[in-house]
Short mmCIF file of C-alpha atoms in Angstrom, two decimals:
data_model
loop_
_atom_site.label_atom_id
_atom_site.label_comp_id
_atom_site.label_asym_id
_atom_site.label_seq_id
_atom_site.Cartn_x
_atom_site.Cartn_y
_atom_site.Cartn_z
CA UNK W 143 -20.31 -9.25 4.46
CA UNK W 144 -20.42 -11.25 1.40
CA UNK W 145 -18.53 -9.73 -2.04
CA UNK W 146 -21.75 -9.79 -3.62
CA UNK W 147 -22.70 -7.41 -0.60
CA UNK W 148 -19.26 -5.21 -0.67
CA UNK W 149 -19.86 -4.70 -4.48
CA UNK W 150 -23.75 -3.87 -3.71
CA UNK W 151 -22.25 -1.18 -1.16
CA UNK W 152 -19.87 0.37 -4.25
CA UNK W 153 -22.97 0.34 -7.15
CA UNK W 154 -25.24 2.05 -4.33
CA UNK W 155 -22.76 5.27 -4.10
CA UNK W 156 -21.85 4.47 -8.15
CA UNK W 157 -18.24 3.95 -7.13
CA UNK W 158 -18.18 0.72 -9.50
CA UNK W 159 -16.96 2.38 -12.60
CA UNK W 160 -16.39 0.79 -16.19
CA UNK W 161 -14.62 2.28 -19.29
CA UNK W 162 -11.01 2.95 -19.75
CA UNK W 163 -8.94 3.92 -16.35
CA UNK W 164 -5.73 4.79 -15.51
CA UNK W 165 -4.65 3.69 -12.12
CA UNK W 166 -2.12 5.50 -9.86
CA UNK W 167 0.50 2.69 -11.66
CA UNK W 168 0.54 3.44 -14.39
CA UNK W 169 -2.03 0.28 -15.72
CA UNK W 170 -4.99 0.56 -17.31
CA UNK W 171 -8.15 -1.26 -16.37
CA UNK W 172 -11.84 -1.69 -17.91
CA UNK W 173 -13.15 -1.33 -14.59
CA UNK W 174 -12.57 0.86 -11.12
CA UNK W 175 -13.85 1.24 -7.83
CA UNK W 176 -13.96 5.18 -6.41
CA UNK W 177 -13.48 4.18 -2.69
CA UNK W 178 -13.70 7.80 -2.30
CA UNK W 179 -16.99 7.59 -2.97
CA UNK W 180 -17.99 4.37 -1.25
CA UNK W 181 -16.57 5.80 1.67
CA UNK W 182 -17.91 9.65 1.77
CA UNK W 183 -21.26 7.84 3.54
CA UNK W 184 -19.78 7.50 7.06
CA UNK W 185 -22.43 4.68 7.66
CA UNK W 186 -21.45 2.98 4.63
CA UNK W 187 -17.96 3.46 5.31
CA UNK W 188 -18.42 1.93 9.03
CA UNK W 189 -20.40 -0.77 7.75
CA UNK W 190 -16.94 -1.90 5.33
CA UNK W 191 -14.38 -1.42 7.93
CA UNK W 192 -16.16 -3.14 10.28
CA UNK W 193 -16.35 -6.28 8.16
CA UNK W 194 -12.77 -5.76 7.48
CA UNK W 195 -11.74 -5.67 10.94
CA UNK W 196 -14.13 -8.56 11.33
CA UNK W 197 -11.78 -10.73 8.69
CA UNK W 198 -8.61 -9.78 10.71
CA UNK W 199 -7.73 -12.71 13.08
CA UNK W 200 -8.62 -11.91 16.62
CA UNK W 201 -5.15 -12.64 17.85
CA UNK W 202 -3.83 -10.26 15.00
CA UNK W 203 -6.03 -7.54 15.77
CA UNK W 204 -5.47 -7.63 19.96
CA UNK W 205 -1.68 -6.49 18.59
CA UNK W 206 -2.54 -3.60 16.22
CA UNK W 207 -1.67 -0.10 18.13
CA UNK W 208 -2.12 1.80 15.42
CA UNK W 209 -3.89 2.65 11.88
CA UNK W 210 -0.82 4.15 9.09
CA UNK W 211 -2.24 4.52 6.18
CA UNK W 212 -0.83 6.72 2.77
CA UNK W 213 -2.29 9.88 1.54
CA UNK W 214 -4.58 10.61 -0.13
CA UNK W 215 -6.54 7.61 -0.80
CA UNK W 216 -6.03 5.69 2.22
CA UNK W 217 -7.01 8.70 4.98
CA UNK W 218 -10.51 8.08 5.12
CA UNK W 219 -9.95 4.45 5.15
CA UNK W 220 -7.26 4.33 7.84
CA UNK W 221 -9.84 6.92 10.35
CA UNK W 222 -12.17 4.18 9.39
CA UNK W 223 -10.13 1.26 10.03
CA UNK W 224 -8.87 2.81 13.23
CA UNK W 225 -12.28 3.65 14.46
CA UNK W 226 -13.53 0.01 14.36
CA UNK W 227 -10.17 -1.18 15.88
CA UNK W 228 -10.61 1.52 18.72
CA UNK W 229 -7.10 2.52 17.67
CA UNK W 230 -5.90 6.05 16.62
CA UNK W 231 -4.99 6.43 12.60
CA UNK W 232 -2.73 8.20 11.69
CA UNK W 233 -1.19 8.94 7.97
CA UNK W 234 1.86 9.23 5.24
CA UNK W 235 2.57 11.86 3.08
CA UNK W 236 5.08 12.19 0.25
CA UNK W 237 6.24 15.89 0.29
CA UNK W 238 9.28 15.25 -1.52
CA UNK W 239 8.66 12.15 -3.37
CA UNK W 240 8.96 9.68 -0.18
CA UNK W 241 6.38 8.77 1.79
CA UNK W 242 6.62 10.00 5.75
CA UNK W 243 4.84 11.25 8.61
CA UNK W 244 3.90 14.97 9.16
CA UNK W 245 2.27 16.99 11.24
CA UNK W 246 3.17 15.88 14.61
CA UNK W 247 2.35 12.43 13.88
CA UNK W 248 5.03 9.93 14.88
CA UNK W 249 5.55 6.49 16.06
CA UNK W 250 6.89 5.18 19.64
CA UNK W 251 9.86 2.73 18.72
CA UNK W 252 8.24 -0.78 18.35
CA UNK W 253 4.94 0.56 17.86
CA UNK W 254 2.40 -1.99 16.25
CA UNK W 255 0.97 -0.99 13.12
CA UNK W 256 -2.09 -2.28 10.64
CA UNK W 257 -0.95 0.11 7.09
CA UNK W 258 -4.63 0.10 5.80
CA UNK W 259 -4.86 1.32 1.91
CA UNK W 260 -8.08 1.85 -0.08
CA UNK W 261 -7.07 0.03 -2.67
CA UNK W 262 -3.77 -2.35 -3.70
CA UNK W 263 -2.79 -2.53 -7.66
CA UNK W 264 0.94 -4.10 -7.86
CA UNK W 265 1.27 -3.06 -4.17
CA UNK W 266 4.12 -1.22 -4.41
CA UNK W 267 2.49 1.66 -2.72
CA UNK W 268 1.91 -0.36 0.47
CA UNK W 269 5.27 -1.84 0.19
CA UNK W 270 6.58 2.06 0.44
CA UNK W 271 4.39 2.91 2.98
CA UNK W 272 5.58 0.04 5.05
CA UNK W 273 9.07 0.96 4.59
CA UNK W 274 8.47 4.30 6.04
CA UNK W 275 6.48 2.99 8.85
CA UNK W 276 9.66 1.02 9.77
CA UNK W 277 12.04 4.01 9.00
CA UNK W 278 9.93 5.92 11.59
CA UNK W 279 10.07 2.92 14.49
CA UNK W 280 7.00 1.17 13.88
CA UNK W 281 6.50 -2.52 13.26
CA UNK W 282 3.95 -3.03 10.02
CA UNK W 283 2.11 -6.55 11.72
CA UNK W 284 -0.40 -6.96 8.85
CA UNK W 285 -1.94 -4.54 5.94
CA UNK W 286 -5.36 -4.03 4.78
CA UNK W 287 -7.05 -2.23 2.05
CA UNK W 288 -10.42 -2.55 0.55
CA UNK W 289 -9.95 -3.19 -2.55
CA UNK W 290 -6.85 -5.83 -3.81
CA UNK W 291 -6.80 -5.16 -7.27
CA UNK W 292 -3.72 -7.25 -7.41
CA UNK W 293 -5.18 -10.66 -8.73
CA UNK W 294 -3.99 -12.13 -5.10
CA UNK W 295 0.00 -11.44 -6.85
CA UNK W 296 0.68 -8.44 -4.07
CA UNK W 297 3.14 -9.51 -1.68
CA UNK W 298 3.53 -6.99 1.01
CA UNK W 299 6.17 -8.60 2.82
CA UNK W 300 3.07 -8.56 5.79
CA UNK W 301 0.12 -11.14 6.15
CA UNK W 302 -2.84 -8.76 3.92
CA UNK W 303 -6.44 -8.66 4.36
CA UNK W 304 -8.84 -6.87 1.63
CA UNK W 305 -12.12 -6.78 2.37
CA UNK W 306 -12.49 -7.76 -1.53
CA UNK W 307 -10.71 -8.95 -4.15
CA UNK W 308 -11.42 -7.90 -7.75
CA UNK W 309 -10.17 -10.02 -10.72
CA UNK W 310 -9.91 -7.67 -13.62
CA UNK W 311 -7.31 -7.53 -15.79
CA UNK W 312 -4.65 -4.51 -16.04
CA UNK W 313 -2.47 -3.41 -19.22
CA UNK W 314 0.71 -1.75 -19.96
CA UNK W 315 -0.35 1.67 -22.04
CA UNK W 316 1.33 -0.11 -25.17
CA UNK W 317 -0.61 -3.73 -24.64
CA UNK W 318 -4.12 -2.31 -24.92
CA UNK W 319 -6.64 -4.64 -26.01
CA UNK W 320 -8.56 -3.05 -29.26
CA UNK W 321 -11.68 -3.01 -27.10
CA UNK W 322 -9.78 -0.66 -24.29
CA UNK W 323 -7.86 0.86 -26.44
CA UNK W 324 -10.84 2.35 -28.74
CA UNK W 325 -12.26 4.05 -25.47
CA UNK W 326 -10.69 7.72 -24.12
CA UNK W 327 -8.69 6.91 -20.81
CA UNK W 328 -9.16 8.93 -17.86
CA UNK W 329 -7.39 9.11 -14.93
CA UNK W 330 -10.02 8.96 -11.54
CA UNK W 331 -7.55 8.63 -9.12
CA UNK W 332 -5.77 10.54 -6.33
CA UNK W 333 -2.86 11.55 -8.73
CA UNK W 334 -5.41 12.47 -11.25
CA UNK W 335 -4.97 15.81 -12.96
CA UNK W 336 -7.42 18.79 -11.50
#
């Protein structure tokens, strides 16, 4: 699958969004993808984790175990991910602040693990998420996500494989360009307000 292809996938459920955003960091953007939305098609949603898995090195994936992903945008996307891997997925959840696993899930010590995100920003997200994986006896061998919104700088501590990566600029609330800064900012996120 070709980015032209991956963005043609986001347009066709009108996940490709463009006005003024702010992501679950904290930075603002011009432009968003709603994997929530790209992925509520299960065929569509096969058809991207499949070509994700299909980026993974062979030798890479014949070690993942597992699927760990973080609530609440990377659940569908982990069950996804796991699906095409023939792996179970499993997920984080931050009750108290600090991402770990609940309800029953857990990890056998030395346990194999692919953390697969929807989307990375500054990856610190994934870098928590991996952290917990290891407080919780797995081994993080490589992360995923859909989406790096990163401009290639996230450094997961893990070799990373996004099925695409999107080059748009991101802003500190007080660096606003007059262009972003003259449009309302909403917040389409997970952590957006109900």
């Amino acid at each position: 699958m070709t980015e032209d292809d991956v963005l043609a996938e986001f347009r066709a459920a009108e996940a490709l969004l463009e006005g003024h955003f702010i992501l679950s960091s904290g930075l603002r953007s011009s432009r968003y993808l709603q994997c929530a939305r790209v992925l509520m098609d299960p065929a569509r949603g096969a058809r991207l984790s499949e070509a994700l898995v299909a980026s993974i090195p062979e030798e890479l994936r014949e070690q993942i175990d597992i699927v760990v992903s973080p609530a609440m945008g990377g659940v569908i996307a982990g069950h996804e991910m796991g699906r095409a891997l023939g792996v179970e997925a499993v997920f984080l959840e931050r009750p108290d602040g600090v991402f770990e696993l609940r309800r029953g899930f857990r990890l056998a010590p030395g346990q194999r693990v692919l953390m697969m995100e929807d989307v990375v920003t500054t990856g610190l997200s994934s870098r928590e998420a991996i952290a917990a994986i290891g407080r919780a006896g797995g081994v993080t061998v490589a992360a995923a996500a859909l989406v790096d919104r990163s401009n290639g700088t996230a450094d997961l501590g893990v070799p990373f494989f996004p099925l695409i990566r999107l080059d748009v600029p991101t802003y500190p609330a007080d660096a606003l360009p007059a262009e972003l800064a003259a449009i309302p900012a909403i917040k389409p996120g997970s952590r957006a307000a109900a």
